[in-house]
Amino acid sequence: GQQLNQSPQSMFIQEGEDVSMNCTSSSIFNTWLWYKQDPGEGPVLLIALYKAGELTSNGRLTAQFGITRKDSFLNISASIPSDVGIYFCAGPRGSQGNLIFGKGTKLSVKP
Amino acid sequence: DSGVTQTPKHLITATGQRVTLRCSPRSGDLSVYWYQQSLDQGLQFLIQYYNGEERAKGNILERFSAQQFPDLHSELNLSSLELGDSALYFCASTQGGGWDEQYFGPGTRLTVT
């Protein structure tokens, strides 16, 4: 079935550094989503991508929809302590509305 | 604040028991999705309701069931609980029945002892 593989699993960075993480699949996705989850909270939608090759920004966050439609990337520039959390990629399962999620990338930022 | 509310925030119960989790979607949203988040399985889709009708089913155990009421709030019922059912349960809502950006509630943390 469809699966999303995220890497890296975790990252430990210094405040101010840039961060890159990615998500790959063996299947094609027509939409890619990036969510962030803070401890004890629900996932919050950061960026939605709808077209292959699309590059979309939300503040210091930039995400790209891969040309092959089998991958997506999320970059965070000039990280700050509140960027700490788990970042998930997700995509709709076929024509259904429910989402498939990657296992997440856990980000830790040292002040 | 996503506009999706879930109660209770925490629930501790014993094996074999039955619990009910409640979700109120954002105003105007007709679809409710339930997800389970555990350490080993990650976020897994359980079931979707749209305007009171079941729309899609995922990895939901037979011991679990859900319904959506006329006021569009939804309940997830978990019965004959096992230790492995301990997890975070989230609901999300969207306006339509098909694909749309989903907004998640704060979750219910279930601990089965």
Coordinates of C-alpha atoms in Angstrom, one line a residue, chain A residues 37 41-43 86 88 102-103, chain B residues 35-44 46 85-90 109:
Chain A
Q37 CA 2.9 18.6 16.2
E41 CA -1.2 18.8 20.9
G42 CA -2.8 17.9 17.5
P43 CA -1.0 18.3 14.2
I86 CA 7.6 16.8 15.2
F88 CA 5.0 15.1 9.5
G102 CA 5.0 9.7 7.5
K103 CA 6.6 8.7 10.8
Chain B
Y35 CA -7.0 8.9 13.8
Q36 CA -5.0 6.9 16.3
Q37 CA -1.4 7.9 17.1
S38 CA 0.8 5.4 18.9
L39 CA 4.6 5.2 19.3
D40 CA 5.1 2.2 17.1
Q41 CA 2.4 2.8 14.4
G42 CA 2.5 6.6 14.1
L43 CA -0.7 8.4 12.9
Q44 CA -3.2 5.9 11.5
L46 CA -9.4 4.9 11.6
D85 CA -5.1 0.6 22.8
S86 CA -3.2 3.2 24.8
A87 CA -2.6 6.0 22.4
L88 CA -3.5 9.5 21.4
Y89 CA -6.8 9.7 19.5
F90 CA -7.4 12.7 17.2
R109 CA -4.8 10.6 25.5

